[in-house]
Short mmCIF file of C-alpha atoms and ligand atoms in Angstrom, two decimals:
data_model
loop_
_atom_site.label_atom_id
_atom_site.label_comp_id
_atom_site.label_asym_id
_atom_site.label_seq_id
_atom_site.Cartn_x
_atom_site.Cartn_y
_atom_site.Cartn_z
CA MET T 1 125.16 87.38 100.16
CA ASN T 2 121.57 88.22 99.43
CA VAL T 3 118.78 89.56 101.56
CA LYS T 4 116.14 87.33 103.11
CA VAL T 5 112.66 88.65 103.83
CA PHE T 6 110.72 87.37 106.84
CA LYS T 7 107.03 88.08 107.39
CA PHE T 8 105.30 87.70 110.74
CA GLY T 9 101.49 87.95 110.86
CA GLY T 10 99.17 89.11 113.65
CA ALA T 11 99.01 85.71 115.40
CA SER T 12 102.81 85.60 115.73
CA VAL T 13 102.81 88.83 117.80
CA LYS T 14 99.53 88.44 119.70
CA ASP T 15 101.06 88.75 123.20
CA ALA T 16 104.36 89.36 124.99
CA ALA T 17 105.47 85.72 124.83
CA ALA T 18 104.75 85.64 121.10
CA VAL T 19 106.84 88.79 120.52
CA ALA T 20 109.72 87.22 122.46
CA ASN T 21 109.43 84.12 120.28
CA VAL T 22 109.60 86.23 117.09
CA ALA T 23 112.70 87.97 118.44
CA HIS T 24 114.24 84.56 119.13
CA ILE T 25 113.62 83.41 115.54
CA ILE T 26 115.21 86.62 114.21
CA GLN T 27 118.14 86.18 116.57
CA MET T 28 118.81 82.75 115.10
CA HIS T 29 118.99 84.24 111.58
CA LYS T 30 120.68 87.54 112.26
CA SER T 31 123.88 86.55 110.49
CA SER T 32 121.87 86.81 107.24
CA GLN T 33 120.87 90.16 105.78
CA LEU T 34 117.31 90.39 106.96
CA LEU T 35 114.24 92.50 106.28
CA VAL T 36 111.46 91.72 108.74
CA VAL T 37 107.86 92.61 107.83
CA VAL T 38 105.38 92.58 110.71
CA SER T 39 101.56 92.91 110.79
CA ALA T 40 99.37 94.44 113.48
CA MET T 41 99.23 92.51 116.76
CA GLY T 42 96.56 89.82 117.18
CA LYS T 43 93.16 91.13 116.13
CA THR T 44 94.15 94.82 116.26
CA THR T 45 93.19 95.50 112.65
CA ASN T 46 89.60 94.38 113.30
CA ALA T 47 89.43 96.65 116.34
CA LEU T 48 90.86 99.59 114.37
CA GLU T 49 88.25 98.99 111.66
CA ARG T 50 85.57 99.37 114.32
CA LEU T 51 87.33 102.48 115.61
CA ALA T 52 87.38 104.06 112.13
CA ARG T 53 83.63 103.39 111.85
CA ALA T 54 82.81 104.88 115.24
CA TYR T 55 84.93 107.94 114.43
CA TYR T 56 83.34 108.46 111.03
CA ASP T 57 79.80 107.92 112.29
CA GLN T 58 80.62 110.31 115.16
CA GLN T 59 79.77 107.98 118.01
CA PRO T 60 82.05 109.36 120.77
CA ASP T 61 81.25 106.74 123.43
CA GLN T 62 81.94 103.84 121.10
CA LYS T 63 85.02 105.58 119.76
CA ASN T 64 86.50 106.16 123.21
CA ALA T 65 85.74 102.62 124.34
CA ILE T 66 87.38 101.01 121.32
CA TYR T 67 90.38 103.34 121.56
CA ALA T 68 90.82 102.42 125.23
CA GLU T 69 90.57 98.72 124.39
CA ILE T 70 93.30 99.00 121.74
CA LYS T 71 95.52 101.05 124.04
CA LEU T 72 95.15 98.60 126.92
CA PHE T 73 95.91 95.64 124.66
CA HIS T 74 99.22 97.20 123.57
CA ASP T 75 100.07 98.46 127.06
CA GLU T 76 99.72 94.94 128.41
CA ILE T 77 102.05 93.56 125.77
CA ILE T 78 104.58 96.28 126.53
CA SER T 79 104.49 95.67 130.27
CA GLY T 80 104.94 91.95 129.60
CA LEU T 81 108.10 92.78 127.66
CA LEU T 82 109.60 95.31 130.05
CA LYS T 83 112.74 94.24 131.85
CA THR T 84 112.31 96.71 134.70
CA LYS T 85 109.14 98.55 135.55
CA ASP T 86 110.70 102.01 135.24
CA SER T 87 112.20 101.53 131.79
CA HIS T 88 111.35 104.30 129.31
CA ALA T 89 112.30 102.32 126.25
CA TYR T 90 108.76 102.22 124.92
CA ASP T 91 107.85 105.87 125.62
CA ASP T 92 107.70 106.87 121.97
CA ILE T 93 104.77 104.49 121.49
CA GLU T 94 102.84 106.66 123.90
CA ASN T 95 103.37 109.57 121.49
CA LEU T 96 102.01 107.52 118.62
CA PHE T 97 98.85 106.88 120.63
CA ILE T 98 98.54 110.61 121.28
CA GLU T 99 98.93 111.25 117.56
CA LEU T 100 96.09 108.82 116.86
CA GLU T 101 93.98 110.44 119.56
CA CYS T 102 94.44 113.86 117.93
CA LEU T 103 93.30 112.48 114.61
CA LEU T 104 90.23 111.00 116.33
CA GLU T 105 89.41 114.44 117.81
CA SER T 106 89.20 116.09 114.39
CA GLU T 107 85.94 116.26 112.43
CA PRO T 108 85.77 113.98 109.42
CA ASP T 109 85.45 115.92 106.17
CA GLU T 110 86.87 113.44 103.69
CA ALA T 111 85.56 110.09 102.42
CA PHE T 112 85.43 107.15 104.84
CA ASP T 113 88.05 105.12 102.98
CA TYR T 114 90.61 107.89 103.45
CA TYR T 115 90.11 107.89 107.25
CA TYR T 116 90.05 104.10 107.30
CA ASP T 117 93.62 104.04 106.01
CA GLN T 118 94.85 106.85 108.27
CA ILE T 119 93.46 105.06 111.35
CA VAL T 120 93.85 101.35 110.58
CA SER T 121 97.52 101.76 109.56
CA TYR T 122 98.41 102.53 113.20
CA GLY T 123 98.15 98.80 113.99
CA GLU T 124 101.28 98.07 111.97
CA ILE T 125 103.09 101.15 113.31
CA PHE T 126 102.46 100.14 116.95
CA SER T 127 103.44 96.51 116.41
CA THR T 128 106.69 97.22 114.57
CA ARG T 129 107.72 99.84 117.14
CA ILE T 130 107.20 97.34 119.92
CA VAL T 131 109.01 94.49 118.16
CA SER T 132 111.92 96.69 117.13
CA THR T 133 112.31 98.24 120.59
CA TYR T 134 112.12 94.88 122.31
CA MET T 135 114.85 93.48 120.08
CA ASN T 136 117.14 96.48 120.55
CA GLU T 137 116.63 96.22 124.31
CA ASN T 138 117.63 92.57 124.15
CA GLY T 139 120.76 92.78 122.09
CA ILE T 140 119.25 92.10 118.66
CA ASN T 141 120.40 95.20 116.87
CA ASN T 142 117.92 96.44 114.31
CA ARG T 143 116.58 99.54 112.64
CA TRP T 144 112.88 100.45 112.44
CA MET T 145 111.87 101.82 109.07
CA ASP T 146 108.62 103.24 107.79
CA ALA T 147 107.32 101.09 104.92
CA ARG T 148 105.42 104.09 103.56
CA THR T 149 108.69 105.65 102.42
CA PHE T 150 109.15 102.76 100.00
CA ILE T 151 105.74 101.38 99.02
CA SER T 152 104.34 103.88 96.55
CA THR T 153 100.67 103.46 95.56
CA ASP T 154 97.92 105.26 93.71
CA ASP T 155 95.03 107.02 95.50
CA THR T 156 92.81 103.97 95.93
CA PHE T 157 92.37 104.02 99.70
CA ARG T 158 91.85 100.56 101.25
CA GLU T 159 93.11 98.83 98.08
CA GLY T 160 96.17 100.83 97.05
CA ARG T 161 97.60 99.77 93.70
CA VAL T 162 101.37 99.59 93.77
CA ASN T 163 103.46 101.75 91.47
CA TRP T 164 106.00 99.02 90.78
CA GLU T 165 108.59 101.07 88.97
CA HIS T 166 108.82 103.80 91.60
CA THR T 167 108.58 101.32 94.50
CA SER T 168 111.34 99.01 93.21
CA LEU T 169 113.62 101.97 92.62
CA LEU T 170 113.09 103.31 96.15
CA ILE T 171 113.67 99.88 97.68
CA GLU T 172 116.78 99.20 95.67
CA LYS T 173 118.39 102.62 96.12
CA LYS T 174 117.30 103.60 99.63
CA LEU T 175 116.45 100.43 101.52
CA LYS T 176 118.88 97.82 100.22
CA PRO T 177 122.05 99.63 101.44
CA ILE T 178 120.56 99.76 104.96
CA VAL T 179 119.46 96.12 104.99
CA GLN T 180 122.96 95.13 103.93
CA LYS T 181 124.29 96.61 107.16
CA GLN T 182 121.61 95.89 109.72
CA VAL T 183 118.43 93.94 110.40
CA VAL T 184 115.49 96.14 109.34
CA VAL T 185 112.02 95.91 110.90
CA THR T 186 109.17 97.37 108.87
CA GLN T 187 105.41 97.18 108.38
CA GLY T 188 103.26 95.09 106.12
CA PHE T 189 99.97 96.30 104.64
CA ILE T 190 100.75 100.03 104.36
CA GLY T 191 102.05 102.41 101.70
CA GLN T 192 101.51 105.98 100.59
CA ASN T 193 100.25 107.90 97.57
CA ASN T 194 102.06 110.73 95.77
CA ASP T 195 100.69 113.25 98.28
CA LYS T 196 102.30 111.27 101.13
CA GLN T 197 98.93 110.19 102.47
CA THR T 198 98.85 106.71 103.99
CA THR T 199 97.17 103.98 101.95
CA THR T 200 96.60 100.30 102.73
CA LEU T 201 96.90 97.37 100.36
CA GLY T 202 93.74 95.46 101.33
CA ARG T 203 93.04 93.18 104.30
CA GLU T 204 95.66 90.53 104.97
CA GLY T 205 98.01 92.45 102.69
CA SER T 206 101.22 91.92 104.67
CA ASP T 207 102.21 88.83 102.69
CA TYR T 208 101.90 90.99 99.61
CA SER T 209 104.12 93.66 101.20
CA ALA T 210 106.77 91.02 101.89
CA ALA T 211 106.65 90.03 98.20
CA ILE T 212 106.93 93.67 97.08
CA PHE T 213 110.00 94.21 99.27
CA ALA T 214 111.53 90.91 98.09
CA TYR T 215 110.99 91.91 94.48
CA GLY T 216 112.66 95.30 94.97
CA LEU T 217 115.54 93.83 96.98
CA LYS T 218 115.96 90.92 94.53
CA ALA T 219 115.87 88.85 97.69
CA GLU T 220 117.19 85.34 98.03
CA SER T 221 113.97 84.09 99.62
CA VAL T 222 110.82 85.03 101.51
CA THR T 223 109.67 83.20 104.63
CA ILE T 224 106.11 83.59 105.92
CA TRP T 225 106.03 82.45 109.55
CA LYS T 226 102.62 81.06 110.55
CA ASP T 227 100.84 79.16 113.30
CA VAL T 228 100.49 76.13 111.02
CA ALA T 229 103.18 73.71 109.87
CA GLY T 230 103.11 75.01 106.27
CA VAL T 231 100.65 74.93 103.40
CA MET T 232 98.22 72.09 104.11
CA ASN T 233 96.16 70.13 101.59
CA ALA T 234 92.99 71.04 103.53
CA ASP T 235 92.02 73.20 106.49
CA PRO T 236 93.12 71.16 109.54
CA LYS T 237 90.21 72.65 111.53
CA LYS T 238 87.75 71.04 109.11
CA PHE T 239 89.65 67.94 107.95
CA LYS T 240 91.35 65.89 110.65
CA ASP T 241 93.67 64.01 108.31
CA ALA T 242 94.98 67.15 106.57
CA LEU T 243 98.57 66.79 105.34
CA LYS T 244 101.35 69.32 104.90
CA LEU T 245 102.52 69.89 101.34
CA ASP T 246 106.33 69.86 101.33
CA GLU T 247 106.65 71.42 97.89
CA LEU T 248 104.32 73.45 95.74
CA THR T 249 104.73 75.14 92.35
CA TYR T 250 104.04 78.86 92.02
CA THR T 251 101.20 78.07 89.62
CA HIS T 252 99.51 75.71 92.03
CA ALA T 253 99.89 78.21 94.88
CA ILE T 254 98.27 80.93 92.74
CA GLU T 255 95.42 78.57 91.86
CA MET T 256 94.88 77.65 95.50
CA ALA T 257 94.71 81.31 96.51
CA TYR T 258 92.35 82.00 93.59
CA TYR T 259 89.98 79.24 94.68
CA GLY T 260 89.91 80.65 98.20
CA ALA T 261 92.72 79.06 100.21
CA THR T 262 93.66 81.61 102.86
CA VAL T 263 97.23 80.59 103.74
CA ILE T 264 98.89 82.97 101.29
CA HIS T 265 97.48 86.29 100.12
CA PRO T 266 96.56 85.92 96.42
CA LYS T 267 98.72 88.81 95.19
CA THR T 268 101.88 87.46 96.84
CA ILE T 269 103.04 84.81 94.41
CA GLN T 270 103.31 86.56 91.06
CA PRO T 271 106.00 89.12 92.01
CA LEU T 272 108.05 86.27 93.52
CA GLN T 273 107.54 84.01 90.53
CA SER T 274 108.68 86.72 88.13
CA ARG T 275 112.03 86.96 89.95
CA HIS T 276 112.25 83.23 90.81
CA ILE T 277 112.36 84.01 94.52
CA PRO T 278 111.39 80.92 96.54
CA LEU T 279 108.74 81.29 99.24
CA PHE T 280 108.95 79.28 102.46
CA VAL T 281 105.91 78.87 104.68
CA LYS T 282 107.04 77.80 108.13
CA SER T 283 105.76 77.42 111.67
CA PHE T 284 106.78 80.00 114.24
CA VAL T 285 105.86 77.43 116.89
CA ASP T 286 108.32 74.90 115.48
CA PRO T 287 110.84 77.01 113.56
CA GLY T 288 113.25 74.13 112.99
CA ALA T 289 110.63 72.09 111.07
CA GLN T 290 110.74 71.98 107.31
CA GLY T 291 107.52 73.76 106.29
CA THR T 292 106.52 74.21 102.65
CA ILE T 293 108.58 75.56 99.78
CA VAL T 294 106.82 77.30 96.89
CA SER T 295 109.09 77.55 93.89
CA ASP T 296 109.78 76.61 90.26
CA GLY T 297 110.69 73.10 89.33
CA VAL T 298 109.74 71.48 92.62
CA ARG T 299 108.24 68.03 92.76
CA GLU T 300 104.69 68.13 94.05
CA LYS T 301 103.02 65.15 95.59
CA ARG T 302 99.84 64.39 93.63
CA ILE T 303 97.50 64.35 96.59
CA PRO T 304 94.04 65.92 96.65
CA VAL T 305 93.98 69.56 97.77
CA ILE T 306 90.67 70.67 99.24
CA ILE T 307 89.65 74.33 99.42
CA VAL T 308 86.41 75.31 101.11
CA LYS T 309 84.78 78.69 100.52
CA SER T 310 81.90 79.24 102.92
CA ASN T 311 79.27 81.99 102.92
CA GLN T 312 78.45 81.63 99.27
CA VAL T 313 75.29 82.52 97.37
CA LEU T 314 74.17 80.48 94.39
CA LEU T 315 72.07 82.58 92.01
CA SER T 316 70.06 81.13 89.13
CA VAL T 317 69.12 83.66 86.50
CA SER T 318 66.50 82.89 83.84
CA SER T 319 64.68 85.04 81.34
CA LYS T 320 61.17 86.36 81.93
CA ASP T 321 60.16 85.98 78.27
CA PHE T 322 61.30 82.37 77.75
CA SER T 323 64.26 83.50 75.62
CA PHE T 324 67.44 81.44 75.90
CA ILE T 325 70.29 82.66 78.05
CA VAL T 326 72.78 83.18 75.21
CA GLU T 327 75.20 85.93 74.18
CA ASP T 328 73.03 89.02 74.49
CA ASN T 329 71.63 88.01 77.86
CA LEU T 330 75.02 86.81 79.10
CA SER T 331 76.70 90.04 78.20
CA ARG T 332 74.05 92.03 80.05
CA ILE T 333 74.33 89.75 83.10
CA PHE T 334 78.12 90.12 83.17
CA SER T 335 77.98 93.87 82.86
CA ILE T 336 75.64 94.02 85.86
CA PHE T 337 78.16 91.93 87.83
CA ALA T 338 81.02 94.18 86.74
CA GLU T 339 79.10 97.33 87.64
CA HIS T 340 78.49 96.01 91.17
CA LYS T 341 82.10 94.78 91.45
CA VAL T 342 80.97 91.27 92.34
CA ARG T 343 83.43 88.51 91.51
CA VAL T 344 82.07 85.30 90.04
CA ASN T 345 83.52 82.24 91.79
CA LEU T 346 81.90 79.64 89.56
CA MET T 347 79.32 79.64 86.75
CA GLN T 348 77.37 77.23 84.61
CA ASN T 349 74.80 77.80 81.91
CA SER T 350 72.02 75.79 80.35
CA ALA T 351 69.58 76.87 77.64
CA ILE T 352 67.17 78.55 79.99
CA SER T 353 69.15 79.45 83.06
CA PHE T 354 72.54 80.66 84.18
CA SER T 355 73.92 79.77 87.61
CA ILE T 356 76.52 81.85 89.38
CA CYS T 357 78.25 81.36 92.72
CA ILE T 358 79.42 84.49 94.54
CA ASP T 359 80.62 85.56 98.00
CA ASP T 360 77.81 86.68 100.26
CA ALA T 361 78.92 90.27 100.72
CA GLY T 362 75.69 91.51 102.31
CA ASP T 363 74.42 94.84 100.96
CA LYS T 364 76.38 94.62 97.75
CA ILE T 365 74.64 91.36 96.87
CA GLU T 366 71.20 92.73 97.70
CA MET T 367 71.82 95.62 95.31
CA LEU T 368 73.05 93.26 92.61
CA LYS T 369 70.02 91.03 93.04
CA SER T 370 67.54 93.87 92.80
CA GLU T 371 69.09 95.07 89.57
CA LEU T 372 69.12 91.57 88.07
CA ALA T 373 65.50 91.16 89.11
CA ILE T 374 64.46 94.06 86.85
CA HIS T 375 65.39 91.99 83.80
CA TYR T 376 65.37 88.38 84.95
CA GLN T 377 63.72 85.80 87.07
CA LEU T 378 65.96 85.02 90.02
CA LYS T 379 66.35 82.08 92.36
CA SER T 380 68.84 82.21 95.14
CA ASN T 381 70.26 79.59 97.46
CA GLU T 382 72.18 80.65 100.56
CA PRO T 383 74.22 80.00 102.48
CA VAL T 384 76.03 77.39 100.41
CA GLU T 385 79.62 76.17 100.32
CA LEU T 386 81.88 76.09 97.28
CA ILE T 387 84.40 73.29 97.48
CA THR T 388 87.29 72.97 95.06
CA ILE T 389 89.42 69.82 94.89
CA ASN T 390 92.63 69.79 92.91
CA ASN T 391 93.99 66.32 92.05
CA TYR T 392 90.66 64.84 93.05
CA ASP T 393 89.98 61.13 93.37
CA GLU T 394 86.71 59.23 93.82
CA GLN T 395 87.32 58.58 97.50
CA THR T 396 87.80 62.26 98.31
CA LEU T 397 84.72 63.26 96.30
CA ALA T 398 82.62 60.68 98.14
CA GLN T 399 83.95 61.80 101.52
CA ILE T 400 83.04 65.42 100.82
CA LYS T 401 79.55 64.67 99.50
CA LEU T 402 78.67 62.39 102.40
CA ASN T 403 75.30 63.47 103.89
CA ARG T 404 75.30 66.70 101.89
CA GLU T 405 73.06 67.93 99.11
CA VAL T 406 75.02 68.67 95.92
CA LEU T 407 73.49 71.61 94.04
CA LEU T 408 76.01 71.80 91.23
CA GLU T 409 79.16 69.98 90.17
CA GLN T 410 81.86 70.68 87.58
CA LYS T 411 84.97 68.71 86.68
CA THR T 412 88.02 69.19 84.54
CA ARG T 413 90.80 66.62 84.39
CA ALA T 414 92.61 68.07 87.41
CA THR T 415 89.95 69.97 89.32
CA ALA T 416 86.47 69.24 90.63
CA GLN T 417 84.24 71.96 92.05
CA MET T 418 80.93 71.55 93.74
CA ILE T 419 78.35 73.62 95.51
CA LEU T 420 76.95 72.01 98.60
CA LYS T 421 74.11 72.89 100.89
N1 LIG D 501 96.96 93.74 109.71
C1 LIG D 501 96.38 93.61 108.39
C2 LIG D 501 95.14 92.74 108.47
O1 LIG D 501 94.90 92.12 109.49
C3 LIG D 501 97.33 93.08 107.38
C4 LIG D 501 97.77 91.64 107.60
O2 LIG D 501 97.66 91.11 108.69
O3 LIG D 501 98.25 91.02 106.63
O4 LIG D 501 94.40 92.68 107.52
MG1 LIG D 502 96.37 90.20 110.22
#
């Protein structure tokens, strides 16, 4: 029998009832060997990001207020889960809060990103402690384990790069024997560098953690439990007639993530694909329903898949001296983008101008623009939307363009992309 990996995101553990529901889903599968990866509860990571800022900028009032808010949020979940009011089962979580408080009392003397990871990682520690304790209290035997012991990264705080060789070895030798005996609950999103300092893998990185564990365990499958029915062909909040995709190839899932679909973290698929581990995306609200399977050799329905990326900037770059935008200019433009670490989402060139669509990342974009403006004439359009449609048809294109101004449009045989105002 092989191990299954389950991943539960923040929305699946946002309050006491949600935690009980997660425990129920695990209970139903506990005859399998199970590794359960859990994210921070609800919007805790956002709150911890604000806390890290207030700490680093030395704003004590803000810091104390945000800390209290996070503490209260978790205390309320715990009291909702308690069987009797005088139970001490969750006392060790109190100690974790004290540990965080001590850190917040110290004076920052390292870079912000280092403190970000030390502080923000508590979200996952709190949530997994609560989930694990609740399950043990309710007859679902499990062992809490610290993901940092297994996920080995470099020193890039906030975007730790995984040392695959070391990580897979640790998971196979140290974690697998435990998972074979008992349900294991661990954290998404966090790892540690060679100096045993906590690192994080980038926002929304818990899906990626699940894939890393699955790779190391040579797992049978990964299931990401979400508040939607599966992977949809469009965002149901924006498109009323959105449909669930029953089956999806790894390649298509990677493309969707690349174009900006947010259901699955972009780094998740490749490790799974390389070991042919199928990924299920299922609803924690309706756990018996079929969901989506992402795998090799599945049969996809050829229906249009619509991916909307909002908050985009469309930049048009042209020369000041009437020279054409060809190789020498293009290579300079690209090196400016690379220097500012700005990713190009779409581009198009003509003889005299070059258009580029990028995420509106505030300050970073202002800095990029002012450097470009030294050499080039710039026009910018914002905010705009970048819409990508795989398997497009005329009806879908018309529906999307209805009453909108199209600034740019590109088509290949399978994919249409357009920038809309
Ligand atoms: N808690 C982290 C975040 O919100 C990781 C995750 O949820 O995947 O970014
Ligand atoms: Mg989250």
